[in-house]
Short mmCIF file of C-alpha atoms and ligand atoms in Angstrom, two decimals:
data_model
loop_
_atom_site.label_atom_id
_atom_site.label_comp_id
_atom_site.label_asym_id
_atom_site.label_seq_id
_atom_site.Cartn_x
_atom_site.Cartn_y
_atom_site.Cartn_z
CA UNK A 1373 4.65 8.62 29.02
CA UNK A 1374 4.94 8.09 32.76
CA UNK A 1375 1.27 7.24 33.18
CA UNK A 1376 1.49 4.17 31.00
CA UNK A 1377 4.67 2.97 32.64
CA UNK A 1378 3.18 3.10 36.12
CA UNK A 1379 0.44 0.62 35.31
CA UNK A 1380 2.95 -2.02 34.27
CA UNK A 1381 4.47 -5.01 35.85
CA UNK A 1382 7.64 -4.51 37.86
CA UNK A 1383 10.85 -3.94 36.04
CA UNK A 1384 10.01 -4.82 32.44
CA UNK A 1385 9.55 -1.35 31.09
CA UNK A 1386 13.12 -0.42 31.95
CA UNK A 1387 14.59 -3.08 29.72
CA UNK A 1388 12.98 -3.36 26.37
CA UNK A 1389 13.29 -1.51 23.13
CA UNK A 1390 10.21 0.42 22.01
CA UNK A 1391 8.32 0.67 25.26
CA UNK A 1392 6.74 3.90 26.27
CA UNK A 1393 8.11 6.23 23.63
CA UNK A 1394 6.06 7.78 20.83
CA UNK A 1395 7.70 7.55 17.48
CA UNK A 1396 5.83 9.85 15.14
CA UNK A 1397 3.97 13.11 15.32
CA UNK A 1398 2.21 15.65 13.16
CA UNK A 1399 1.20 19.26 13.88
CA UNK A 1400 -1.96 21.16 12.90
CA UNK A 1401 -1.15 24.89 13.12
CA UNK A 1402 -4.84 25.92 12.84
CA UNK A 1403 -6.12 23.74 15.66
CA UNK A 1404 -2.77 24.18 17.46
CA UNK A 1405 -2.67 20.47 18.22
CA UNK A 1406 0.22 18.02 18.07
CA UNK A 1407 -0.73 14.40 17.34
CA UNK A 1408 1.51 11.70 18.77
CA UNK A 1409 1.56 8.21 17.30
CA UNK A 1410 2.42 5.95 20.24
CA UNK A 1411 4.27 2.65 20.04
CA UNK A 1412 3.94 -0.70 21.76
CA UNK A 1413 4.88 -1.85 25.28
CA UNK A 1414 7.76 -3.98 26.37
CA UNK A 1415 7.66 -6.90 26.66
CA UNK A 1416 5.08 -7.35 23.92
CA UNK A 1417 3.32 -10.15 25.80
CA UNK A 1418 0.66 -8.38 27.86
CA UNK A 1419 0.32 -11.33 30.27
CA UNK A 1420 3.84 -10.59 31.48
CA UNK A 1421 3.85 -6.85 31.06
CA UNK A 1422 0.51 -6.20 32.66
CA UNK A 1423 -0.84 -9.37 34.33
CA UNK A 1424 -3.92 -7.49 35.54
CA UNK A 1425 -4.92 -6.84 31.93
CA UNK A 1426 -6.51 -3.50 31.07
CA UNK A 1427 -6.17 -1.22 28.08
CA UNK A 1428 -2.67 0.04 28.99
CA UNK A 1429 -3.22 3.63 27.92
CA UNK A 1430 -1.69 5.22 25.87
CA UNK A 1431 0.06 2.36 24.14
CA UNK A 1432 -0.83 1.92 20.46
CA UNK A 1433 -2.77 5.20 20.46
CA UNK A 1434 -3.01 8.53 18.70
CA UNK A 1435 -2.85 11.21 21.39
CA UNK A 1436 -3.65 14.87 20.65
CA UNK A 1437 -1.98 17.45 22.91
CA UNK A 1438 -2.08 21.24 23.02
CA UNK A 1439 0.94 22.57 21.11
CA UNK A 1440 1.61 25.37 23.63
CA UNK A 1441 1.08 23.58 26.93
CA UNK A 1442 1.47 19.90 26.04
CA UNK A 1443 -1.84 19.24 27.82
CA UNK A 1444 -3.88 16.21 26.86
CA UNK A 1445 -6.81 16.99 24.52
CA UNK A 1446 -8.05 13.60 23.23
CA UNK A 1447 -6.83 10.12 22.42
CA UNK A 1448 -7.84 7.14 20.35
CA UNK A 1449 -6.41 3.72 21.15
CA UNK A 1450 -6.06 1.37 18.17
CA UNK A 1451 -5.06 -1.80 20.08
CA UNK A 1452 -6.26 -1.87 23.71
CA UNK A 1453 -4.13 -4.22 25.83
CA UNK A 1454 -1.65 -4.56 22.98
CA UNK A 1455 0.18 -7.89 22.98
CA UNK A 1456 1.06 -8.21 19.26
CA UNK A 1457 3.44 -5.24 18.85
CA UNK A 1458 0.67 -3.35 17.01
CA UNK A 1459 2.16 0.13 17.15
CA UNK A 1460 0.27 3.28 16.13
CA UNK A 1461 3.49 5.01 15.13
CA UNK A 1462 2.67 4.82 11.45
CA UNK A 1463 2.50 7.93 9.34
CA UNK A 1464 -0.55 10.16 10.10
CA UNK A 1465 -2.08 12.33 7.38
CA UNK A 1466 -4.20 15.46 7.95
CA UNK A 1467 -6.83 16.23 5.30
CA UNK A 1468 -10.17 17.95 4.75
CA UNK A 1469 -12.64 15.33 3.54
CA UNK A 1470 -16.24 15.62 2.32
CA UNK A 1471 -18.04 13.48 4.86
CA UNK A 1472 -21.80 12.93 4.66
CA UNK A 1473 -22.45 16.39 3.25
CA UNK A 1474 -19.99 18.38 5.35
CA UNK A 1475 -16.28 19.08 5.30
CA UNK A 1476 -14.50 17.35 8.15
CA UNK A 1477 -10.96 18.01 9.31
CA UNK A 1478 -9.67 14.48 9.68
CA UNK A 1479 -6.55 12.59 10.67
CA UNK A 1480 -5.92 9.27 8.90
CA UNK A 1481 -3.70 6.36 9.87
CA UNK A 1482 -3.11 2.75 8.79
CA UNK A 1483 -1.42 1.43 11.96
CA UNK A 1484 0.06 -2.04 12.26
CA UNK A 1485 -3.18 -3.61 13.53
CA UNK A 1486 -4.76 -3.71 10.05
CA UNK A 1487 -7.60 -1.16 10.42
CA UNK A 1488 -7.63 2.09 8.46
CA UNK A 1489 -8.80 4.88 10.75
CA UNK A 1490 -10.42 8.19 9.92
CA UNK A 1491 -10.87 10.41 13.00
CA UNK A 1492 -12.14 13.95 13.40
CA UNK A 1493 -8.88 15.61 14.37
CA UNK A 1494 -10.48 18.39 16.45
CA UNK A 1495 -12.41 16.03 18.74
CA UNK A 1496 -11.01 12.53 18.23
CA UNK A 1497 -14.45 11.26 17.09
CA UNK A 1498 -14.11 7.96 15.22
CA UNK A 1499 -15.51 8.28 11.69
CA UNK A 1500 -14.33 5.07 10.05
CA UNK A 1501 -12.33 1.93 10.94
CA UNK A 1502 -12.24 -0.67 8.18
CA UNK A 1503 -9.75 -3.53 7.66
CA UNK A 1504 -7.25 -2.70 4.92
CA UNK A 1505 -5.52 -6.10 5.09
CA UNK A 1506 -6.20 -9.70 6.15
CA UNK A 1507 -6.58 -10.07 9.92
CA UNK A 1508 -7.24 -12.87 12.39
CA UNK A 1509 -7.14 -10.95 15.68
CA UNK A 1510 -10.35 -8.88 15.36
CA UNK A 1511 -13.59 -9.09 13.38
CA UNK A 1512 -14.39 -5.36 13.28
CA UNK A 1513 -14.33 -2.17 15.30
CA UNK A 1514 -17.45 -1.50 17.35
CA UNK A 1515 -18.33 2.04 16.23
CA UNK A 1516 -20.25 2.74 19.47
CA UNK A 1517 -17.32 1.99 21.80
CA UNK A 1518 -14.56 2.63 19.26
CA UNK A 1519 -12.94 -0.65 20.34
CA UNK A 1520 -11.89 -3.60 18.20
CA UNK A 1521 -13.89 -6.80 18.73
CA UNK A 1522 -11.29 -9.52 19.24
CA UNK A 1523 -11.67 -13.03 17.85
CA UNK A 1524 -11.52 -16.08 20.12
CA UNK A 1525 -8.02 -16.88 18.92
CA UNK A 1526 -6.68 -13.33 19.13
CA UNK A 1527 -4.62 -14.18 22.22
CA UNK A 1528 -3.89 -17.86 21.55
CA UNK A 1529 -0.11 -18.12 21.42
CA UNK A 1530 0.57 -21.84 21.17
CA UNK A 1531 3.19 -21.66 18.44
CA UNK A 1532 0.67 -22.90 15.84
CA UNK A 1533 -2.19 -20.42 15.69
CA UNK A 1534 -1.35 -17.89 12.99
CA UNK A 1535 -1.83 -14.24 13.92
CA UNK A 1536 -2.45 -11.76 11.08
CA UNK A 1537 -1.15 -9.11 10.77
CA UNK A 1538 2.17 -10.21 12.26
CA UNK A 1539 4.26 -8.07 14.59
CA UNK A 1540 5.52 -6.42 11.39
CA UNK A 1541 1.99 -5.08 10.92
CA UNK A 1542 -0.32 -4.70 7.95
CA UNK A 1543 1.63 -1.51 7.31
CA UNK A 1544 5.06 -0.80 8.71
CA UNK A 1545 7.05 2.46 8.61
CA UNK A 1546 7.17 3.28 4.85
CA UNK A 1547 4.98 6.37 4.48
CA UNK A 1548 1.61 6.25 2.70
CA UNK A 1549 0.44 9.13 0.49
CA UNK A 1550 -2.90 10.96 0.19
CA UNK A 1551 -3.81 12.49 -3.15
CA UNK A 1552 -6.58 15.13 -2.83
CA UNK A 1553 -7.28 14.93 -6.58
CA UNK A 1554 -8.16 11.23 -6.59
CA UNK A 1555 -9.34 11.26 -2.96
CA UNK A 1556 -7.31 8.07 -2.40
CA UNK A 1557 -4.68 7.09 0.14
CA UNK A 1558 -1.90 4.89 -1.29
CA UNK A 1559 -0.72 2.45 1.38
CA UNK A 1560 2.25 0.06 1.18
CA UNK A 1561 0.70 -2.97 2.93
CA UNK A 1562 1.97 -6.37 4.04
CA UNK A 1563 0.28 -9.75 4.32
CA UNK A 1564 2.37 -11.81 6.67
CA UNK A 1565 1.44 -13.91 9.69
CA UNK A 1566 3.29 -14.94 12.83
CA UNK A 1567 2.97 -17.91 15.18
CA UNK A 1568 3.54 -16.44 18.61
CA UNK A 1569 4.47 -18.89 21.36
CA UNK A 1570 4.13 -18.32 25.09
CA UNK A 1571 7.54 -18.44 26.76
CA UNK A 1572 8.59 -21.78 28.20
CA UNK A 1573 12.08 -20.81 29.29
CA UNK A 1574 12.89 -18.62 32.26
CA UNK A 1575 15.01 -16.42 30.02
CA UNK A 1576 11.91 -15.27 28.18
CA UNK A 1577 9.81 -14.61 31.28
CA UNK A 1578 12.22 -12.28 33.08
CA UNK A 1579 13.81 -9.09 31.80
CA UNK A 1580 17.31 -9.77 30.51
CA UNK A 1581 20.04 -7.54 29.15
CA UNK A 1582 21.79 -8.12 25.84
CA UNK A 1583 18.55 -9.58 24.56
CA UNK A 1584 15.33 -8.57 22.80
CA UNK A 1585 12.72 -8.77 25.56
CA UNK A 1586 9.48 -9.72 23.83
CA UNK A 1587 7.99 -12.05 26.44
CA UNK A 1588 7.48 -14.71 23.76
CA UNK A 1589 9.52 -17.82 23.00
CA UNK A 1590 12.12 -16.58 20.55
CA UNK A 1591 13.41 -20.07 19.73
CA UNK A 1592 10.08 -20.76 18.03
CA UNK A 1593 10.85 -18.56 15.06
CA UNK A 1594 13.27 -20.82 13.21
CA UNK A 1595 12.70 -20.95 9.48
CA UNK A 1596 13.40 -24.44 8.14
CA UNK A 1597 16.81 -24.71 6.48
CA UNK A 1598 15.47 -25.94 3.16
CA UNK A 1599 16.91 -25.19 -0.27
CA UNK A 1600 13.50 -23.89 -1.41
CA UNK A 1601 12.92 -21.72 1.66
CA UNK A 1602 12.67 -18.59 -0.48
CA UNK A 1603 9.72 -20.04 -2.39
CA UNK A 1604 8.07 -21.20 0.83
CA UNK A 1605 8.41 -17.74 2.31
CA UNK A 1606 7.19 -16.19 -0.94
CA UNK A 1607 4.02 -18.26 -0.89
CA UNK A 1608 3.11 -16.95 2.57
CA UNK A 1609 4.29 -13.37 2.35
CA UNK A 1610 3.17 -10.65 0.02
CA UNK A 1611 3.20 -6.92 -0.25
CA UNK A 1612 0.52 -4.85 -1.91
CA UNK A 1613 0.21 -1.24 -2.87
CA UNK A 1614 -3.36 -0.43 -1.92
CA UNK A 1615 -5.38 2.53 -3.19
CA UNK A 1616 -7.76 3.15 -0.30
CA UNK A 1617 -10.89 5.25 -0.47
CA UNK A 1618 -11.09 6.71 3.06
CA UNK A 1619 -14.69 7.95 2.65
CA UNK A 1620 -16.10 4.67 1.31
CA UNK A 1621 -13.82 2.66 3.65
CA UNK A 1622 -12.73 0.27 0.91
CA UNK A 1623 -9.94 -0.44 -1.57
CA UNK A 1624 -10.25 0.88 -5.12
CA UNK A 1625 -7.33 -1.06 -6.58
CA UNK A 1626 -4.44 -3.24 -5.45
CA UNK A 1627 -1.04 -3.73 -7.00
CA UNK A 1628 0.80 -6.93 -6.08
CA UNK A 1629 4.45 -6.45 -5.19
CA UNK A 1630 5.58 -10.03 -4.69
CA UNK A 1631 7.83 -9.98 -1.64
CA UNK A 1632 7.18 -7.74 1.31
CA UNK A 1633 9.50 -4.88 0.63
CA UNK A 1634 7.18 -2.22 -0.82
CA UNK A 1635 8.68 1.15 0.06
CA UNK A 1636 7.25 4.56 0.84
CA UNK A 1637 4.84 6.18 -1.61
CA UNK A 1638 4.65 9.52 -3.41
CA UNK A 1639 1.58 10.64 -5.35
CA UNK A 1640 1.54 13.68 -7.61
CA UNK A 1641 -0.85 16.21 -9.16
CA UNK A 1642 0.05 14.63 -12.52
CA UNK A 1643 -2.06 11.61 -11.44
CA UNK A 1644 0.96 9.40 -10.76
CA UNK A 1645 1.91 7.16 -7.86
CA UNK A 1646 5.63 6.46 -7.42
CA UNK A 1647 6.87 3.57 -5.31
CA UNK A 1648 10.08 1.61 -4.97
CA UNK A 1649 10.01 -2.05 -4.03
CA UNK A 1650 11.91 -5.26 -4.46
CA UNK A 1651 14.48 -4.21 -7.10
CA UNK A 1652 12.30 -1.81 -9.16
CA UNK A 1653 11.16 1.80 -8.99
CA UNK A 1654 7.72 2.23 -10.53
CA UNK A 1655 5.22 4.85 -11.65
CA UNK A 1656 1.54 3.87 -11.71
CA UNK A 1657 -1.62 5.56 -12.85
CA UNK A 1658 -3.10 6.99 -9.61
CA UNK A 1659 -6.70 6.38 -10.70
CA UNK A 1660 -6.53 2.73 -11.72
CA UNK A 1661 -3.09 1.38 -10.75
CA UNK A 1662 -1.91 0.68 -14.32
CA UNK A 1663 1.86 0.33 -14.52
CA UNK A 1664 3.18 3.22 -16.65
CA UNK A 1665 6.94 3.02 -16.16
CA UNK A 1666 9.57 1.11 -14.19
CA UNK A 1667 13.32 1.04 -13.75
CA UNK A 1668 15.61 -1.66 -12.35
CA UNK A 1669 17.38 -0.35 -9.25
CA UNK A 1670 19.21 -3.63 -8.47
CA UNK A 1671 18.43 -3.46 -4.75
CA UNK A 1672 15.43 -2.83 -2.48
CA UNK A 1673 13.98 0.67 -2.66
CA UNK A 1674 12.49 1.27 0.78
CA UNK A 1675 12.57 5.04 1.26
CA UNK A 1676 9.77 7.23 -0.07
CA UNK A 1677 10.61 9.08 -3.30
CA UNK A 1678 10.50 12.88 -3.45
CA UNK A 1679 9.84 15.27 -6.32
CA UNK A 1680 11.18 18.79 -6.82
CA UNK A 1681 11.77 21.25 -9.62
CA UNK A 1682 14.98 23.07 -10.45
CA UNK A 1683 15.27 25.71 -13.21
CA UNK A 1684 11.90 24.67 -14.57
CA UNK A 1685 12.80 20.98 -14.76
CA UNK A 1686 10.87 18.42 -12.65
CA UNK A 1687 12.84 15.63 -10.95
CA UNK A 1688 11.94 12.52 -8.97
CA UNK A 1689 14.58 11.23 -6.57
CA UNK A 1690 14.76 8.11 -4.43
CA UNK A 1691 17.35 6.74 -1.99
CA UNK A 1692 17.78 3.01 -2.62
CA UNK A 1693 19.52 0.26 -0.64
CA UNK A 1694 18.26 -2.36 1.78
CA UNK A 1695 18.45 -2.38 5.54
CA UNK A 1696 16.27 -2.33 8.62
CA UNK A 1697 14.84 -5.01 10.84
CA UNK A 1698 13.54 -7.30 8.11
CA UNK A 1699 16.86 -7.51 6.29
CA UNK A 1700 18.67 -8.16 9.58
CA UNK A 1701 16.35 -10.69 11.13
CA UNK A 1702 14.42 -12.21 8.29
CA UNK A 1703 16.80 -12.32 5.38
CA UNK A 1704 14.67 -14.83 3.54
CA UNK A 1705 11.69 -12.51 3.39
CA UNK A 1706 13.56 -9.31 2.73
CA UNK A 1707 15.21 -10.06 -0.57
CA UNK A 1708 15.84 -12.94 -2.86
CA UNK A 1709 18.39 -12.08 -5.47
CA UNK A 1710 21.89 -13.37 -5.98
CA UNK A 1711 24.01 -10.96 -4.03
CA UNK A 1712 24.55 -10.05 -0.40
CA UNK A 1713 26.26 -6.77 -1.23
CA UNK A 1714 24.22 -3.64 -0.70
CA UNK A 1715 23.97 -0.92 -3.35
CA UNK A 1716 23.08 2.24 -1.47
CA UNK A 1717 22.74 5.32 -3.65
CA UNK A 1718 20.41 8.15 -4.64
CA UNK A 1719 18.79 7.81 -8.05
CA UNK A 1720 17.39 10.92 -9.74
CA UNK A 1721 15.05 10.82 -12.75
CA UNK A 1722 13.67 13.38 -15.19
CA UNK A 1723 11.64 13.12 -18.37
CA UNK A 1724 13.97 12.28 -21.26
CA UNK A 1725 16.83 11.21 -18.96
CA UNK A 1726 19.12 8.61 -20.55
CA UNK A 1727 21.49 7.41 -17.77
CA UNK A 1728 21.18 3.83 -16.52
CA UNK A 1729 21.76 2.65 -12.96
CA UNK A 1730 24.62 0.14 -13.20
CA UNK A 1731 23.86 -3.38 -12.00
CA UNK A 1732 25.36 -4.88 -8.85
CA UNK A 1733 28.34 -6.90 -9.99
CA UNK A 1734 28.93 -8.68 -6.70
CA UNK A 1735 27.52 -12.15 -7.21
CA UNK A 1736 26.83 -14.51 -4.31
CA UNK A 1737 29.46 -17.26 -4.25
CA UNK A 1738 28.71 -20.92 -3.43
CA UNK A 1739 29.09 -21.85 0.26
CA UNK A 1740 32.69 -22.79 1.10
CA UNK A 1741 33.22 -26.07 2.92
CA UNK A 1742 32.86 -25.29 6.63
CA UNK A 1743 35.00 -26.80 9.41
CA UNK A 1744 33.47 -30.00 10.87
CA UNK A 1745 31.10 -30.14 13.86
CA UNK A 1746 33.02 -31.29 16.95
CA UNK A 1747 30.32 -30.87 19.62
CA UNK A 1748 27.43 -32.97 20.90
CA UNK A 1749 23.72 -32.86 19.99
CA UNK A 1750 23.04 -31.27 23.41
CA UNK A 1751 25.51 -28.49 22.65
CA UNK A 1752 23.91 -27.87 19.27
CA UNK A 1753 20.43 -27.69 20.82
CA UNK A 1754 21.61 -25.25 23.50
CA UNK A 1755 23.49 -23.26 20.87
CA UNK A 1756 20.35 -22.91 18.79
CA UNK A 1757 18.45 -21.46 21.76
CA UNK A 1758 21.21 -19.00 22.60
CA UNK A 1759 21.57 -18.04 18.94
CA UNK A 1760 17.84 -17.36 18.51
CA UNK A 1761 17.78 -15.26 21.66
CA UNK A 1762 20.95 -13.21 21.32
CA UNK A 1763 22.18 -13.39 17.74
CA UNK A 1764 19.31 -13.98 15.29
CA UNK A 1765 18.09 -10.40 15.51
CA UNK A 1766 21.19 -9.36 13.51
CA UNK A 1767 22.47 -12.61 11.95
CA UNK A 1768 19.06 -13.81 10.79
CA UNK A 1769 16.46 -16.21 12.08
CA UNK A 1770 17.92 -19.71 11.70
CA UNK A 1771 21.10 -18.09 10.28
CA UNK A 1772 19.38 -16.60 7.24
CA UNK A 1773 20.91 -13.15 7.16
CA UNK A 1774 19.68 -10.59 4.68
CA UNK A 1775 23.24 -9.47 3.97
CA UNK A 1776 23.63 -6.64 6.50
CA UNK A 1777 25.78 -8.86 8.73
CA UNK A 1778 28.15 -11.67 7.80
CA UNK A 1779 26.54 -14.99 6.91
CA UNK A 1780 27.95 -17.17 9.70
CA UNK A 1781 27.59 -20.25 7.46
CA UNK A 1782 30.54 -18.75 5.53
CA UNK A 1783 32.75 -17.98 8.52
CA UNK A 1784 36.27 -19.27 7.84
CA UNK A 1785 38.26 -21.74 9.93
CA UNK A 1786 40.62 -18.91 10.95
CA UNK A 1787 37.72 -16.79 12.24
CA UNK A 1788 36.32 -19.82 14.12
CA UNK A 1789 39.64 -19.90 16.01
CA UNK A 1790 39.00 -16.42 17.45
CA UNK A 1791 35.26 -17.08 18.05
CA UNK A 1792 35.40 -16.41 21.80
CA UNK A 1793 37.28 -13.15 21.25
CA UNK A 1794 34.69 -11.96 18.72
CA UNK A 1795 31.58 -13.18 20.53
CA UNK A 1796 32.52 -12.49 24.14
CA UNK A 1797 35.31 -9.91 24.10
CA UNK A 1798 34.11 -7.58 21.36
CA UNK A 1799 37.01 -8.01 18.91
CA UNK A 1800 34.79 -6.70 16.08
CA UNK A 1801 32.79 -4.21 18.13
CA UNK A 1802 33.79 -1.30 15.91
CA UNK A 1803 32.29 -3.15 12.97
CA UNK A 1804 28.97 -3.38 14.85
CA UNK A 1805 29.46 -6.80 16.50
CA UNK A 1806 28.99 -6.25 20.24
CA UNK A 1807 30.89 -8.36 22.80
CA UNK A 1808 28.43 -10.61 24.67
CA UNK A 1809 30.76 -11.52 27.56
CA UNK A 1810 28.31 -10.19 30.16
CA UNK A 1811 25.36 -12.14 28.79
CA UNK A 1812 26.72 -15.33 27.25
CA UNK A 1813 29.11 -17.71 29.04
CA UNK A 1814 32.13 -19.30 27.36
CA UNK A 1815 30.27 -22.64 27.21
CA UNK A 1816 27.22 -20.99 25.67
CA UNK A 1817 29.34 -19.18 23.05
CA UNK A 1818 30.96 -22.52 22.17
CA UNK A 1819 27.50 -24.12 21.95
CA UNK A 1820 26.45 -21.40 19.49
CA UNK A 1821 29.57 -22.13 17.46
CA UNK A 1822 28.62 -25.81 17.28
CA UNK A 1823 25.07 -24.89 16.21
CA UNK A 1824 26.47 -22.59 13.52
CA UNK A 1825 28.79 -25.36 12.29
CA UNK A 1826 25.87 -27.80 12.25
CA UNK A 1827 23.67 -25.48 10.15
CA UNK A 1828 26.62 -24.59 7.89
CA UNK A 1829 27.47 -28.25 7.24
CA UNK A 1830 23.84 -29.16 6.54
CA UNK A 1831 23.51 -26.27 4.09
CA UNK A 1832 26.83 -27.16 2.46
CA UNK A 1833 25.80 -30.80 2.01
CA UNK A 1834 22.47 -29.74 0.49
CA UNK A 1835 24.31 -27.49 -1.94
CA UNK A 1836 26.74 -30.26 -2.92
CA UNK A 1837 24.06 -32.92 -3.38
CA UNK A 1838 22.05 -30.49 -5.54
CA UNK A 1839 25.17 -30.07 -7.71
CA UNK A 1840 25.46 -33.85 -8.01
CA UNK A 1841 21.83 -34.16 -9.05
CA UNK A 1842 22.23 -31.63 -11.84
CA UNK A 1843 25.37 -33.29 -13.22
CA UNK A 1844 23.92 -36.83 -13.20
C1 HEC B 1126 23.67 -5.90 16.95
C2 HEC B 1126 23.83 -6.81 15.85
C3 HEC B 1126 24.59 -8.10 16.14
C4 HEC B 1126 24.31 -9.07 17.09
C5 HEC B 1126 23.15 -9.08 18.09
C6 HEC B 1126 25.26 -10.11 16.90
N1 HEC B 1126 26.12 -9.79 15.88
FE1 HEC B 1126 27.71 -10.90 15.24
N2 HEC B 1126 28.19 -9.45 13.90
C7 HEC B 1126 27.51 -8.28 13.71
C8 HEC B 1126 28.21 -7.49 12.69
C9 HEC B 1126 27.76 -6.13 12.18
C10 HEC B 1126 29.34 -8.22 12.31
C11 HEC B 1126 30.42 -7.79 11.31
C12 HEC B 1126 31.52 -7.15 12.08
C13 HEC B 1126 32.74 -6.83 11.26
O1 HEC B 1126 32.91 -7.42 10.17
O2 HEC B 1126 33.55 -5.99 11.69
C14 HEC B 1126 29.29 -9.46 13.07
C15 HEC B 1126 30.26 -10.46 12.97
C16 HEC B 1126 30.22 -11.66 13.66
C17 HEC B 1126 31.20 -12.72 13.51
C18 HEC B 1126 32.36 -12.73 12.53
C19 HEC B 1126 31.91 -13.49 11.31
C20 HEC B 1126 32.85 -13.53 10.15
O3 HEC B 1126 32.82 -14.52 9.39
O4 HEC B 1126 33.60 -12.54 9.94
C21 HEC B 1126 30.81 -13.73 14.34
C22 HEC B 1126 31.50 -15.06 14.55
C23 HEC B 1126 29.61 -13.28 15.03
N3 HEC B 1126 29.28 -12.02 14.59
C24 HEC B 1126 28.91 -14.05 15.95
C25 HEC B 1126 27.80 -13.58 16.68
C26 HEC B 1126 27.16 -14.34 17.72
C27 HEC B 1126 27.53 -15.75 18.15
C28 HEC B 1126 26.15 -13.55 18.22
C29 HEC B 1126 25.22 -13.85 19.37
C30 HEC B 1126 25.84 -14.19 20.63
C31 HEC B 1126 26.17 -12.31 17.45
N4 HEC B 1126 27.17 -12.37 16.54
C32 HEC B 1126 25.30 -11.27 17.65
C33 HEC B 1126 26.34 -7.88 14.34
C34 HEC B 1126 25.75 -8.57 15.39
#
C-alpha cells in the first residue's frame, strides 16, 4: 500500500508492526473481485503519524480490487484518520440478503471500531452501519457521507478519558458466522475501554527499535498490583456473543461470556451456534441463544470450531489453548484460573461420545520469597518505564503475565545473577527471550531488575499478610 505510506510523517512507517499491510481478504468468483481488509497505521497516534491530519487512505478500509489485474474498484473506510488502532482486518462475509424488496449481494464486517457494516459488494454502496457494541468515539455514521460522526472526546488522550472500544476493538480476530437460515450473524464481541495518553517522553515520540511504536505513553497502562485485580478487571471487561440481524441493524439476543475471551463462532443448518470461550465449549440455540450443551475444556478456547462428517458420522472439532496478544500483555484480562500451564490440544465431539477431556493438573504455586530490593526509588521508577516500554508486551502489563512467558515475580535468585546475560546478551533467545543489548543499557537493565524485585516483594508481602489474616 505505497499510496498510504507516502502521505505519512517521515520515518515512522518503516518501524512499527501492523502499518500498511492488509491482513484479511475474501474473493467473489462471480464478480471477480478480491476484498482486502486493511489494518491500522504505525504509530497509532495520528498526530505523530500524520500531523497534517486527513483520512489516511486506505487505512482501516475495505478495498475491492479486480482479481485479474489488481486494479482498484471501490473502497469503504471505516475509521478515517485512524488513531485508535481500529483495524478493518476482521473477517468479511459475503451473502445475498433480501434488502427492501430486492436481493442484494452484500459484504458484511464488524471491524474493531464498533459499527456493523453492510455494503453492496459490487459497488461499495453503504447499506447499513449500526453500533454493535458500546462506543465513546462516534455517535453514528452519517449515511450521506458514509463517515462516522466523532464525539468531542474521540481524540482526547489525557490518560483519563475512556475510549470505547479499546485498541482491542469491539470485535477482534475470532471469526463471526452468518447463518442463512436464521438470517443472523453471530459475533464474538468485547466491551473493554482504554485510557490513551499522549506521549510525554521522547522515547514515545520518535521511532525506536526493540519497542512497540504506538505513539502513546506506554507507561500509562499499569494495572494496579492489588490482590483483587482480577475482580476489578472483570467488572470492567466483558465478552458477549451477539446474534446480529444485519437487515434490521440490531441485536436479536446476547449471551454473556464473563471475561473477554470469546472465541470464533460456527453456526450450523441444525440451528446450532458453537463457540469456545473462557474454559468451556458451548452449543446454543441459534434462534434464541438458549444454552443447550457445554463441556469443560480447562483452558481458553479461542479458535473457531469446525464440523465435518466421516462415514456418515457428524463431528465437531475445536483447537483449544490460550495465546495471543491478550494472554501475553494483559494476563489479568485473558484468564483467571489457577494454573499458568497451557493445555493445547484438539478436542473432537460427536453425538453419544463418552470421552472426557482430562483436567489440567498443574496448579499455580504460591509466590516464592523473592531476593530483596537493593536499588533506589529512582532506579525502580526508571525500571518501571523501561519495563512497560520493552518488556510488558510479553511479560505482562505491570508484570501480570498470562502464562505464555515466565512470571518474573517468580524468578529465582540464581536467575537474577545472570540477569544481564539474559536481558542484554540473549542467553535465552532460543526460548523466545530476545537479547535487548542494542536497545537497553546495562544500567537500564539493572533498573528493570530492581523494579521487578520491588513488584515481586510487594506481591509476596500481600500474599503473606493475606495468609496471616486467614489464620488469625
Ligand atoms: C518477545 C517477547 C519477550 C520480550 C519483549 C521480553 N521477554 Fe523476557 N522472556 C520471554 C520468554 C519467551 C522467556 C522464556 C525463555 C526461556 O525460558 O527459555 C523470557 C524469559 C525472561 C527471563 C528469565 C525468567 C526466568 O525466571 O526464567 C527474564 C529475566 C526476562 N525474560 C526478562 C525480560 C526483560 C527485562 C525484558 C525487557 C527488557 C524482556 N524479558 C522482554 C519473552 C520476552
